[in-house]
């Protein structure tokens, strides 16, 4: 140490220090930089975002803007999260066919991997609800159906009807039927609040309760109707209409038949 | 109708009269024509067998009803073509009981039509009013009675009689009091009335049964709330929640059009009564983009961004809004009752 400090004023000291510094920088770069570079470029996530950006530019950007910032034709997608994309594109609602009171469910035109890529791109725009995994929406506890029924009647039945058959809203909007809807899509709709449906975020309706509601809806879809014709499970309106037209109609027909076949009428 | 137009004047062969000048004369009854079963003994026997067969089918169906009640498992579900999946027990009970009742009815009708006597029996109709001398007699009796009672002469008796007759129905009105106690001011207040500025009442999420913080309520979400202390196990829970129920929505503050409404809320979180002001249906068909809430009963529509103004339908008042804020721990609380009564209008309603 003494020797080294004694030579610190040597004419070549600055050169030695410079060389040491260069070697240290180069060594550190060699140690850290390549690993980082490889992670950023080849991970599946960033590839999906890249692919999703391309798909987005072709299929979505005309309404939602090239960077999902929104325009007069479509809302901003910053912060809607991957769950919203998976729901809207996965049920065929997006891309929308035409503007109107409500964008209906229709044929899905993207494959699931493409939807995942689009979702990855939109999720990269800002934090939002993440596409749920199967454990989140798949119920294994049979008690979930009863608990879900109670939650469904509190939160959902006012629009979607007590049996999930859907119903009318204002000015041409409607709450769609939940019959045959994928468990994942029901879960995502609650998370994200698509179109005019209010959202039910995890803060006010925890994950477990969403799973219970999904279990109830799936159960209701599969449950047979013990009373025979369910008439759409729409309640007194369809039942009354059925009674008036078919019940009373049959009685009137019988009355006419009886009157036309009395002994007096027959003897002509 | 004059006497000569009645059917018996012409006998049952009344047609001849029509030929003599009066084209609208009553044709009378047509000649009696025997039925096939009246003239053909074999046809009568066949009809008898048909009727008995129907009664026997009814008996069998009743036996089938009892048998299926005993034999069929109530949980069994079967597929029956136009009906879909139905309970086997319900289907069997309905079918057998229906057949049993129908066959009795059909058998009785068939019996009456084919085998019971079918001779026409005309029931003559006469003029409704009585003869002139009978009427004169009745009127005379009435005037005699009236004169003898002195009803017109003794005015005090008459007037007190009218008075007592007029008052008697009041006893019926008094009996209505038995329908129950008067509502007093119950319609004016809700369970939120116990809240004060000094002692605010937390809002409890109906799903989780826990109080909520302001950041739990996201823009575009819908949450239902009840006052703290009201439990579903309470005996009067249904009566209380019918007035206390809240729907909480969060609207971006710049979208709220009504200044008073914004003041009553907390950072865009608005707490409205869930009870429709028309006839009191629970109303929570909330459209998060238009901020309209729709009542499913009669389509009253309220604009929650504009103080729940009625924009369509029969409702007469905006939905009452509860003033909310947060307490020291950040939980949403109410500091008082609704400013006006919730739910439908009533006579004594002040606002």
Coordinates of C-alpha atoms in Angstrom, one line a residue:
Chain A
X1 CA 0.0 0.0 0.0
X2 CA 2.8 2.3 0.9
X3 CA 4.6 1.6 -2.4
X4 CA 1.4 2.3 -4.3
X5 CA 0.7 5.6 -2.6
X6 CA 4.4 6.6 -3.0
X7 CA 4.0 6.3 -6.8
X8 CA 0.8 8.1 -7.1
X9 CA 2.6 11.1 -8.6
X10 CA 4.4 9.0 -11.2
X11 CA 3.8 10.3 -14.8
X12 CA 2.2 7.0 -15.8
X13 CA -0.2 6.8 -12.8
X14 CA -3.0 8.5 -14.6
X15 CA -2.7 6.0 -17.5
X16 CA -2.8 3.1 -15.0
X17 CA -5.9 4.4 -13.3
X18 CA -7.6 5.0 -16.7
X19 CA -6.8 1.4 -17.8
X20 CA -8.2 0.0 -14.6
X21 CA -11.4 2.0 -14.9
X22 CA -11.9 0.9 -18.5
X23 CA -11.3 -2.7 -17.5
X24 CA -13.8 -2.4 -14.7
X25 CA -16.5 -0.9 -16.9
X26 CA -15.9 -3.5 -19.6
X27 CA -16.1 -6.3 -17.1
X28 CA -19.3 -5.0 -15.5
X29 CA -20.9 -4.5 -18.9
X30 CA -19.9 -8.1 -20.0
X31 CA -21.3 -9.4 -16.7
X32 CA -24.7 -7.7 -16.8
X33 CA -25.7 -6.2 -20.1
X34 CA -26.1 -9.3 -22.4
X35 CA -28.4 -11.1 -20.0
X36 CA -30.7 -8.1 -19.8
X37 CA -30.7 -7.6 -23.5
X38 CA -31.6 -11.3 -24.1
X39 CA -34.5 -11.1 -21.5
X40 CA -36.0 -8.0 -23.1
X41 CA -36.0 -9.3 -26.7
X42 CA -37.0 -12.9 -26.7
X43 CA -39.6 -13.2 -23.8
X44 CA -43.0 -14.5 -24.8
X45 CA -44.6 -11.5 -23.2
X46 CA -42.9 -8.9 -25.3
X47 CA -43.4 -11.0 -28.4
X48 CA -47.1 -11.2 -27.6
X49 CA -47.3 -7.4 -27.1
X50 CA -45.5 -6.9 -30.4
X51 CA -47.9 -9.3 -32.2
X52 CA -50.9 -7.8 -30.4
X53 CA -49.8 -4.3 -31.5
X54 CA -49.8 -5.4 -35.1
X55 CA -53.3 -7.0 -34.8
X56 CA -54.5 -3.9 -33.0
X57 CA -53.3 -1.7 -35.8
X58 CA -55.2 -3.7 -38.3
X59 CA -58.4 -4.5 -36.5
X60 CA -59.0 -1.9 -33.7
X61 CA -57.0 1.3 -34.4
X62 CA -59.6 2.8 -36.7
X63 CA -61.9 3.5 -33.7
X64 CA -59.6 3.2 -30.7
X65 CA -56.6 5.1 -32.1
X66 CA -53.2 3.6 -33.1
X67 CA -52.1 3.6 -29.5
X68 CA -55.4 2.8 -27.9
X69 CA -55.9 6.4 -26.8
X70 CA -59.5 6.5 -28.1
X71 CA -61.2 8.7 -30.7
X72 CA -64.6 10.1 -31.4
X73 CA -65.6 6.6 -32.5
X74 CA -64.3 4.5 -29.7
X75 CA -63.3 4.9 -26.0
X76 CA -59.7 5.0 -24.8
X77 CA -58.4 1.5 -23.9
X78 CA -55.7 2.8 -21.5
X79 CA -56.3 1.0 -18.2
X80 CA -59.1 -1.3 -19.3
X81 CA -56.9 -4.3 -18.8
X82 CA -56.6 -7.7 -20.5
X83 CA -59.9 -9.0 -19.1
X84 CA -61.9 -6.4 -21.0
X85 CA -60.2 -7.4 -24.3
X86 CA -60.7 -11.1 -23.6
X87 CA -64.4 -10.5 -23.0
X88 CA -65.2 -8.1 -25.8
X89 CA -63.2 -9.9 -28.5
X90 CA -63.8 -13.3 -27.1
X91 CA -67.6 -13.0 -27.3
X92 CA -67.4 -11.3 -30.8
X93 CA -68.7 -8.0 -29.5
X94 CA -65.5 -6.4 -30.8
X95 CA -64.7 -5.4 -33.5
X96 CA -68.1 -3.8 -33.5
X97 CA -70.3 -4.3 -36.6
X98 CA -71.9 -0.9 -36.5
X99 CA -72.4 1.8 -33.9
X100 CA -75.7 1.6 -32.1
X101 CA -77.4 1.5 -28.7
X102 CA -75.7 -1.8 -28.0
X103 CA -73.0 -3.9 -29.6
X104 CA -74.4 -7.4 -29.7
X105 CA -72.6 -10.7 -29.3
X106 CA -71.7 -12.3 -32.6
X107 CA -69.3 -14.8 -34.3
X108 CA -65.8 -14.6 -32.9
X109 CA -63.4 -13.7 -35.7
X110 CA -60.1 -14.0 -33.7
X111 CA -58.5 -17.2 -32.5
X112 CA -57.8 -17.4 -28.7
X113 CA -54.0 -16.9 -29.2
X114 CA -54.7 -13.8 -31.2
X115 CA -57.1 -12.6 -28.5
X116 CA -54.4 -13.2 -25.9
X117 CA -51.9 -11.1 -28.0
X118 CA -54.4 -8.3 -28.3
X119 CA -55.1 -8.5 -24.6
X120 CA -51.3 -8.4 -23.9
X121 CA -50.9 -5.3 -26.0
X122 CA -53.9 -3.5 -24.4
X123 CA -52.7 -4.5 -20.9
X124 CA -49.4 -2.9 -21.7
X125 CA -51.1 0.5 -22.2
X126 CA -52.0 0.8 -18.5
X127 CA -52.8 -1.4 -15.5
X128 CA -56.3 -2.9 -15.4
X129 CA -58.2 -6.1 -14.6
X130 CA -56.2 -9.2 -15.7
X131 CA -57.8 -12.1 -17.5
X132 CA -58.9 -14.5 -14.8
X133 CA -57.3 -18.0 -14.6
X134 CA -59.5 -21.1 -14.4
X135 CA -59.0 -21.4 -10.6
X136 CA -60.6 -17.9 -10.3
X137 CA -63.8 -18.7 -12.1
X138 CA -64.2 -22.4 -11.8
X139 CA -66.0 -23.4 -8.6
X140 CA -65.4 -26.7 -6.9
X141 CA -67.5 -26.2 -3.8
X142 CA -71.2 -27.3 -4.2
X143 CA -72.3 -24.7 -1.6
X144 CA -71.3 -21.9 -4.0
X145 CA -74.5 -22.3 -6.0
X146 CA -76.7 -21.3 -3.0
X147 CA -74.4 -18.4 -2.0
X148 CA -74.2 -17.3 -5.6
X149 CA -78.0 -17.4 -5.9
X150 CA -78.3 -14.9 -3.1
X151 CA -75.6 -12.6 -4.6
X152 CA -77.2 -12.9 -8.0
X153 CA -80.6 -11.8 -6.8
X154 CA -79.0 -8.8 -5.0
X155 CA -76.7 -7.7 -7.7
X156 CA -77.7 -9.1 -11.1
X157 CA -81.3 -10.2 -11.3
X158 CA -82.7 -6.6 -11.7
X159 CA -81.3 -6.5 -15.2
X160 CA -80.6 -10.1 -16.2
X161 CA -83.8 -11.6 -14.7
X162 CA -83.9 -14.0 -11.8
X163 CA -83.1 -17.0 -14.1
X164 CA -80.4 -15.1 -16.1
X165 CA -82.6 -14.8 -19.2
X166 CA -81.9 -11.1 -19.7
X167 CA -84.2 -8.2 -20.0
X168 CA -84.8 -4.8 -21.7
X169 CA -83.2 -1.5 -20.7
X170 CA -83.8 2.0 -22.0
X171 CA -83.6 3.2 -25.6
X172 CA -82.9 -0.1 -27.3
X173 CA -80.3 -1.3 -24.8
X174 CA -80.8 -4.6 -23.2
X175 CA -79.2 -7.0 -20.6
X176 CA -78.3 -10.1 -22.6
X177 CA -79.3 -13.6 -21.6
X178 CA -76.6 -15.5 -19.6
X179 CA -77.6 -18.8 -21.1
X180 CA -74.6 -20.7 -22.5
X181 CA -72.2 -17.9 -21.7
X182 CA -68.7 -19.1 -20.9
X183 CA -67.9 -19.0 -17.2
X184 CA -64.8 -17.0 -17.9
X185 CA -66.8 -14.4 -19.8
X186 CA -69.3 -14.0 -17.0
X187 CA -66.4 -13.5 -14.6
X188 CA -64.8 -10.9 -16.9
X189 CA -68.0 -9.0 -17.4
X190 CA -68.4 -8.6 -13.6
X191 CA -64.7 -7.4 -13.4
X192 CA -64.8 -4.9 -16.2
X193 CA -68.4 -3.7 -16.6
X194 CA -68.8 -4.0 -20.4
X195 CA -70.9 -1.4 -22.3
X196 CA -73.7 -0.2 -19.9
X197 CA -73.2 -2.9 -17.3
X198 CA -71.8 -1.5 -14.1
X199 CA -68.5 -3.0 -12.9
X200 CA -68.3 -5.1 -9.7
X201 CA -64.6 -4.6 -8.8
X202 CA -62.9 -7.0 -6.3
X203 CA -63.1 -4.2 -3.7
X204 CA -66.9 -4.4 -3.5
X205 CA -67.4 -8.0 -4.7
X206 CA -64.5 -10.2 -3.8
X207 CA -63.1 -12.8 -6.2
X208 CA -64.8 -15.6 -4.2
X209 CA -68.3 -14.1 -4.6
X210 CA -67.8 -13.7 -8.4
X211 CA -66.9 -17.4 -8.5
X212 CA -70.1 -18.2 -6.6
X213 CA -72.2 -16.1 -9.0
X214 CA -70.7 -17.9 -12.0
X215 CA -71.4 -21.2 -10.3
X216 CA -75.1 -20.2 -9.8
X217 CA -75.5 -19.0 -13.4
X218 CA -74.0 -22.2 -14.8
X219 CA -76.2 -24.3 -12.5
X220 CA -79.3 -22.3 -13.6
X221 CA -78.5 -23.0 -17.2
X222 CA -78.2 -26.7 -16.7
X223 CA -81.1 -27.1 -14.3
X224 CA -84.1 -28.8 -15.8
X225 CA -87.5 -27.2 -15.3
X226 CA -89.6 -29.4 -13.0
X227 CA -92.8 -27.7 -14.0
X228 CA -92.6 -28.5 -17.7
X229 CA -92.5 -25.6 -20.3
X230 CA -90.4 -22.8 -18.7
X231 CA -91.8 -20.3 -21.2
X232 CA -88.4 -18.5 -21.2
X233 CA -88.5 -18.2 -17.4
X234 CA -89.5 -14.6 -18.0
X235 CA -92.2 -14.7 -15.3
X236 CA -95.8 -13.5 -15.3
X237 CA -95.7 -11.8 -18.7
X238 CA -95.0 -14.9 -20.8
X239 CA -97.1 -17.1 -18.5
X240 CA -100.1 -14.7 -18.7
X241 CA -99.8 -14.4 -22.5
X242 CA -99.6 -18.2 -22.8
X243 CA -102.6 -18.6 -20.5
X244 CA -104.7 -16.0 -22.4
X245 CA -103.8 -17.3 -25.9
X246 CA -103.5 -21.0 -25.5
X247 CA -105.5 -21.7 -22.4
X248 CA -108.4 -19.4 -23.1
X249 CA -108.1 -20.1 -26.8
X250 CA -108.5 -23.8 -26.2
X251 CA -111.5 -23.2 -24.0
X252 CA -113.1 -21.0 -26.6
X253 CA -112.5 -23.6 -29.3
X254 CA -114.1 -26.3 -27.2
X255 CA -117.0 -24.1 -26.4
X256 CA -117.6 -23.4 -30.1
X257 CA -117.3 -27.1 -30.9
X258 CA -119.8 -28.0 -28.2
X259 CA -122.2 -25.4 -29.3
X260 CA -121.9 -26.5 -33.0
X261 CA -122.6 -30.1 -32.0
X262 CA -125.7 -29.7 -29.8
X263 CA -128.6 -31.9 -30.8
X264 CA -130.5 -28.9 -32.0
X265 CA -127.7 -27.6 -34.2
X266 CA -126.9 -30.9 -35.7
X267 CA -130.5 -31.7 -36.9
X268 CA -130.4 -29.6 -40.1
Chain B
X1 CA -145.1 -8.9 -27.7
X2 CA -148.7 -9.3 -28.6
X3 CA -150.4 -12.6 -27.8
X4 CA -151.0 -13.7 -31.4
X5 CA -147.2 -13.5 -32.1
X6 CA -146.4 -16.1 -29.4
X7 CA -145.4 -19.4 -30.8
X8 CA -148.3 -21.4 -29.2
X9 CA -150.7 -19.4 -31.4
X10 CA -149.4 -21.3 -34.4
X11 CA -148.3 -24.6 -32.9
X12 CA -144.9 -25.9 -33.7
X13 CA -145.5 -25.8 -37.4
X14 CA -145.4 -22.0 -37.5
X15 CA -144.0 -21.6 -41.0
X16 CA -147.4 -21.2 -42.7
X17 CA -147.9 -17.8 -41.2
X18 CA -144.9 -16.4 -43.0
X19 CA -146.7 -16.9 -46.3
X20 CA -149.6 -14.6 -45.3
X21 CA -148.2 -11.2 -45.7
X22 CA -146.0 -11.0 -42.6
X23 CA -142.5 -12.0 -43.7
X24 CA -141.0 -11.6 -40.2
X25 CA -143.5 -13.8 -38.4
X26 CA -142.0 -16.1 -35.8
X27 CA -141.4 -19.4 -37.5
X28 CA -142.0 -21.3 -34.3
X29 CA -140.1 -24.5 -33.4
X30 CA -138.9 -26.9 -36.1
X31 CA -140.4 -30.4 -36.0
X32 CA -138.7 -32.7 -33.6
X33 CA -136.3 -35.0 -35.4
X34 CA -135.2 -38.2 -33.6
X35 CA -131.5 -38.9 -33.1
X36 CA -129.8 -42.0 -34.5
X37 CA -129.7 -43.4 -31.0
X38 CA -133.4 -42.9 -30.6
X39 CA -134.3 -45.1 -33.5
X40 CA -131.4 -47.5 -33.7
X41 CA -131.1 -49.7 -30.6
X42 CA -127.6 -50.8 -31.6
X43 CA -126.4 -47.2 -31.9
X44 CA -127.8 -46.6 -28.4
X45 CA -126.0 -49.6 -27.0
X46 CA -122.8 -48.4 -28.7
X47 CA -123.2 -44.9 -27.1
X48 CA -123.8 -46.5 -23.8
X49 CA -120.6 -48.5 -24.1
X50 CA -118.7 -45.4 -25.1
X51 CA -119.9 -43.4 -22.1
X52 CA -119.0 -46.3 -19.8
X53 CA -115.6 -46.7 -21.4
X54 CA -114.9 -43.0 -20.6
X55 CA -115.9 -43.5 -17.0
X56 CA -113.8 -46.6 -16.8
X57 CA -110.8 -44.7 -18.3
X58 CA -111.4 -42.0 -15.6
X59 CA -111.3 -44.7 -12.9
X60 CA -108.1 -46.1 -14.3
X61 CA -106.5 -42.7 -14.4
X62 CA -107.4 -42.1 -10.8
X63 CA -105.8 -45.4 -9.9
X64 CA -102.8 -44.3 -12.0
X65 CA -102.7 -41.0 -10.1
X66 CA -102.5 -42.8 -6.8
X67 CA -100.0 -45.3 -8.1
X68 CA -97.7 -42.7 -9.6
X69 CA -97.9 -40.7 -6.4
X70 CA -96.7 -43.7 -4.5
X71 CA -94.2 -45.1 -7.0
X72 CA -92.4 -42.3 -8.7
X73 CA -89.4 -40.7 -7.0
X74 CA -89.9 -37.0 -6.7
X75 CA -86.4 -36.2 -7.9
X76 CA -86.7 -38.2 -11.1
X77 CA -86.3 -36.0 -14.2
X78 CA -87.3 -37.3 -17.6
X79 CA -87.2 -35.9 -21.1
X80 CA -90.6 -35.5 -22.8
X81 CA -90.5 -34.1 -26.3
X82 CA -92.2 -30.7 -26.4
X83 CA -91.8 -30.0 -22.7
X84 CA -88.1 -30.8 -22.3
X85 CA -86.7 -32.0 -19.1
X86 CA -89.5 -32.3 -16.5
X87 CA -90.1 -33.9 -13.2
X88 CA -91.5 -37.3 -13.9
X89 CA -93.8 -37.1 -10.8
X90 CA -95.3 -33.8 -11.7
X91 CA -95.9 -35.0 -15.3
X92 CA -97.5 -38.2 -14.2
X93 CA -99.8 -36.6 -11.6
X94 CA -100.9 -33.9 -14.0
X95 CA -101.5 -36.2 -16.9
X96 CA -103.5 -38.8 -14.8
X97 CA -105.6 -36.2 -12.9
X98 CA -106.3 -34.4 -16.2
X99 CA -107.4 -37.6 -17.9
X100 CA -109.6 -38.6 -15.0
X101 CA -111.4 -35.3 -14.8
X102 CA -111.7 -34.9 -18.6
X103 CA -113.2 -38.4 -19.1
X104 CA -115.9 -37.7 -16.5
X105 CA -116.8 -34.5 -18.2
X106 CA -116.6 -35.9 -21.7
X107 CA -118.6 -39.0 -20.7
X108 CA -121.3 -36.9 -19.1
X109 CA -121.6 -34.7 -22.2
X110 CA -121.7 -37.7 -24.5
X111 CA -124.4 -39.3 -22.4
X112 CA -126.5 -36.1 -22.4
X113 CA -126.2 -35.7 -26.1
X114 CA -126.9 -39.3 -27.3
X115 CA -129.0 -41.0 -24.7
X116 CA -130.9 -38.6 -22.4
X117 CA -134.2 -37.3 -23.7
X118 CA -133.9 -34.5 -26.2
X119 CA -137.5 -33.3 -26.5
X120 CA -137.6 -29.5 -26.8
X121 CA -139.5 -27.9 -23.9
X122 CA -140.3 -24.2 -24.7
X123 CA -140.4 -21.9 -21.7
X124 CA -142.8 -19.1 -22.5
X125 CA -141.9 -15.6 -21.8
X126 CA -144.5 -13.0 -20.8
X127 CA -144.5 -9.3 -20.6
X128 CA -142.6 -8.1 -17.5
X129 CA -145.0 -5.5 -16.2
X130 CA -148.1 -6.5 -14.1
X131 CA -151.7 -5.9 -15.2
X132 CA -153.1 -2.4 -14.8
X133 CA -155.5 -3.4 -12.0
X134 CA -152.7 -5.1 -10.0
X135 CA -150.6 -2.0 -10.4
X136 CA -153.4 0.3 -9.3
X137 CA -154.0 -1.9 -6.3
X138 CA -150.4 -1.7 -5.2
X139 CA -150.2 2.1 -5.6
X140 CA -153.4 2.4 -3.6
X141 CA -152.0 0.2 -0.8
X142 CA -148.8 2.3 -0.7
X143 CA -150.6 5.6 -0.5
X144 CA -152.9 4.3 2.3
X145 CA -149.9 3.0 4.2
X146 CA -148.0 6.3 3.8
X147 CA -151.0 8.2 5.0
X148 CA -151.6 5.9 8.0
X149 CA -148.0 6.1 9.1
X150 CA -148.1 9.9 9.1
X151 CA -144.7 10.0 7.6
X152 CA -145.4 13.2 5.7
X153 CA -147.2 14.9 8.6
X154 CA -144.9 14.1 11.6
X155 CA -141.8 15.8 10.3
X156 CA -139.7 15.4 13.5
X157 CA -140.0 11.6 13.2
X158 CA -139.1 11.7 9.6
X159 CA -136.0 13.9 10.1
X160 CA -134.6 12.0 13.0
X161 CA -135.1 8.7 11.1
X162 CA -133.1 10.2 8.2
X163 CA -130.4 11.4 10.7
X164 CA -130.1 8.0 12.3
X165 CA -129.9 6.2 8.9
X166 CA -127.2 8.6 7.9
X167 CA -125.1 8.1 11.0
X168 CA -125.2 4.3 11.1
X169 CA -122.6 3.8 8.4
X170 CA -120.1 5.7 10.7
X171 CA -119.8 2.6 12.9
X172 CA -118.3 0.8 9.9
X173 CA -115.8 3.6 9.4
X174 CA -114.8 3.3 13.1
X175 CA -114.3 -0.4 12.7
X176 CA -111.7 0.4 10.0
X177 CA -109.5 1.6 12.9
X178 CA -108.9 -2.1 13.6
X179 CA -106.9 -2.3 10.5
X180 CA -103.9 -1.2 12.5
X181 CA -102.2 1.8 14.1
X182 CA -101.7 4.9 12.1
X183 CA -98.3 5.1 10.3
X184 CA -97.4 8.3 12.3
X185 CA -94.1 9.5 10.8
X186 CA -92.7 6.1 9.8
X187 CA -93.0 7.0 6.2
X188 CA -91.0 10.2 6.6
X189 CA -87.9 8.5 8.1
X190 CA -85.6 5.6 7.4
X191 CA -83.1 3.7 9.4
X192 CA -80.5 6.4 8.5
X193 CA -82.2 8.8 10.9
X194 CA -80.0 7.7 13.8
X195 CA -77.0 9.1 12.0
X196 CA -75.8 12.6 13.1
X197 CA -72.8 14.8 12.3
X198 CA -71.3 13.9 15.7
X199 CA -72.1 10.2 15.4
X200 CA -72.1 9.2 11.7
X201 CA -73.4 5.8 10.6
X202 CA -71.2 3.6 8.4
X203 CA -72.5 2.3 5.0
X204 CA -72.3 -1.5 4.9
X205 CA -71.7 -3.3 1.6
X206 CA -74.6 -5.8 1.0
X207 CA -72.3 -8.3 -0.5
X208 CA -69.5 -8.4 2.0
X209 CA -71.3 -7.1 5.1
X210 CA -68.4 -4.9 5.7
X211 CA -67.9 -1.1 5.7
X212 CA -66.4 0.4 2.5
X213 CA -63.7 2.9 1.9
X214 CA -64.1 5.5 -0.8
X215 CA -61.4 4.0 -3.0
X216 CA -63.3 0.7 -3.0
X217 CA -66.0 2.3 -5.2
X218 CA -64.7 2.4 -8.8
X219 CA -66.0 4.7 -11.5
X220 CA -68.7 2.9 -13.4
X221 CA -69.4 0.4 -10.6
X222 CA -72.6 -0.3 -8.7
X223 CA -72.8 -1.2 -5.1
X224 CA -75.7 -1.8 -2.7
X225 CA -75.5 -0.7 0.9
X226 CA -77.5 -0.8 4.1
X227 CA -77.0 1.0 7.4
X228 CA -74.7 -0.4 10.0
X229 CA -76.6 -2.4 12.7
X230 CA -79.2 -3.8 10.3
X231 CA -78.7 -7.5 10.0
X232 CA -80.5 -10.0 7.8
X233 CA -81.4 -12.1 10.8
X234 CA -83.3 -9.2 12.4
X235 CA -87.0 -9.9 12.7
X236 CA -88.0 -6.7 10.8
X237 CA -85.1 -6.8 8.3
X238 CA -87.4 -6.9 5.3
X239 CA -89.5 -3.9 6.5
X240 CA -86.3 -1.9 7.3
X241 CA -84.4 -2.6 4.1
X242 CA -87.5 -1.7 2.1
X243 CA -86.7 1.9 3.1
X244 CA -83.0 1.9 3.9
X245 CA -81.6 0.3 0.7
X246 CA -79.0 2.4 -1.1
X247 CA -77.3 2.2 -4.4
X248 CA -73.9 3.6 -4.6
X249 CA -72.5 4.8 -7.9
X250 CA -69.4 6.7 -8.7
X251 CA -69.5 9.2 -11.5
X252 CA -66.5 11.2 -12.7
X253 CA -67.1 14.6 -10.9
X254 CA -67.1 16.6 -14.1
X255 CA -70.0 14.4 -15.4
X256 CA -72.2 15.3 -12.5
X257 CA -74.6 18.0 -13.8
X258 CA -76.4 18.9 -10.5
X259 CA -74.3 20.9 -8.0
X260 CA -76.4 20.0 -4.9
X261 CA -76.1 16.3 -5.8
X262 CA -72.3 16.6 -6.1
X263 CA -72.2 18.3 -2.7
X264 CA -74.2 15.5 -1.1
X265 CA -71.8 12.9 -2.5
X266 CA -68.2 12.2 -1.8
X267 CA -65.7 12.7 -4.6
X268 CA -68.2 11.6 -7.2
X269 CA -69.7 8.7 -5.1
X270 CA -73.4 9.3 -4.9
X271 CA -75.7 7.4 -2.6
X272 CA -79.3 7.2 -3.9
X273 CA -82.3 5.5 -2.4
X274 CA -83.0 2.2 -4.2
X275 CA -86.8 2.6 -3.8
X276 CA -88.7 3.9 -6.8
X277 CA -90.7 7.1 -6.0
X278 CA -93.6 5.8 -8.1
X279 CA -94.9 2.7 -6.3
X280 CA -91.8 1.6 -4.4
X281 CA -90.2 -1.1 -6.5
X282 CA -86.5 -1.7 -5.9
X283 CA -84.9 0.1 -8.8
X284 CA -81.3 -0.6 -9.8
X285 CA -81.1 -1.2 -13.5
X286 CA -78.2 1.1 -13.7
X287 CA -76.6 1.9 -17.0
X288 CA -73.0 3.0 -16.3
X289 CA -72.4 4.9 -19.6
X290 CA -75.6 7.0 -19.6
X291 CA -76.0 7.1 -15.8
X292 CA -79.7 6.2 -16.1
X293 CA -81.4 4.1 -13.6
X294 CA -84.5 2.3 -14.8
X295 CA -87.4 0.9 -12.8
X296 CA -88.4 -2.5 -14.1
X297 CA -92.1 -2.1 -13.0
X298 CA -93.3 0.9 -15.0
X299 CA -90.1 2.1 -16.7
X300 CA -89.6 5.2 -14.7
X301 CA -86.1 6.4 -15.6
X302 CA -83.9 8.6 -13.5
X303 CA -80.7 10.4 -14.5
X304 CA -78.3 9.8 -11.6
X305 CA -75.8 12.3 -13.0
X306 CA -78.5 15.0 -12.7
X307 CA -79.7 14.6 -9.2
X308 CA -81.8 11.5 -10.2
X309 CA -84.2 13.7 -12.1
X310 CA -87.1 11.8 -13.7
X311 CA -86.5 11.7 -17.4
X312 CA -89.2 9.2 -18.3
X313 CA -92.1 7.3 -16.8
X314 CA -94.7 7.8 -14.1
X315 CA -92.5 8.6 -11.1
X316 CA -93.3 12.0 -9.6
X317 CA -90.2 12.8 -7.6
X318 CA -86.4 12.4 -8.1
X319 CA -84.8 9.6 -6.1
X320 CA -83.8 10.9 -2.6
X321 CA -80.1 11.2 -2.2
X322 CA -78.3 10.5 1.1
X323 CA -75.5 12.8 2.2
X324 CA -72.3 10.8 2.6
X325 CA -68.8 11.6 3.6
X326 CA -65.9 9.6 5.2
X327 CA -64.8 9.3 8.8
X328 CA -61.3 9.4 10.2
X329 CA -60.5 5.9 9.2
X330 CA -61.6 6.6 5.6
X331 CA -64.9 4.6 5.7
X332 CA -68.0 5.9 4.0
X333 CA -70.5 7.2 6.4
X334 CA -73.9 9.0 6.4
X335 CA -74.4 12.0 8.6
X336 CA -78.2 12.1 8.6
X337 CA -81.4 10.8 7.1
X338 CA -82.6 11.5 3.6
X339 CA -83.9 15.1 3.2
X340 CA -87.2 13.9 1.9
X341 CA -89.2 10.7 2.4
X342 CA -88.1 7.7 0.3
X343 CA -90.5 5.7 -1.9
X344 CA -93.9 6.5 -3.3
X345 CA -96.0 9.6 -2.7
X346 CA -98.5 9.6 0.1
X347 CA -101.2 12.1 1.2
X348 CA -99.3 13.8 4.0
X349 CA -95.9 13.8 2.2
X350 CA -94.2 17.1 3.0
X351 CA -91.8 17.2 0.0

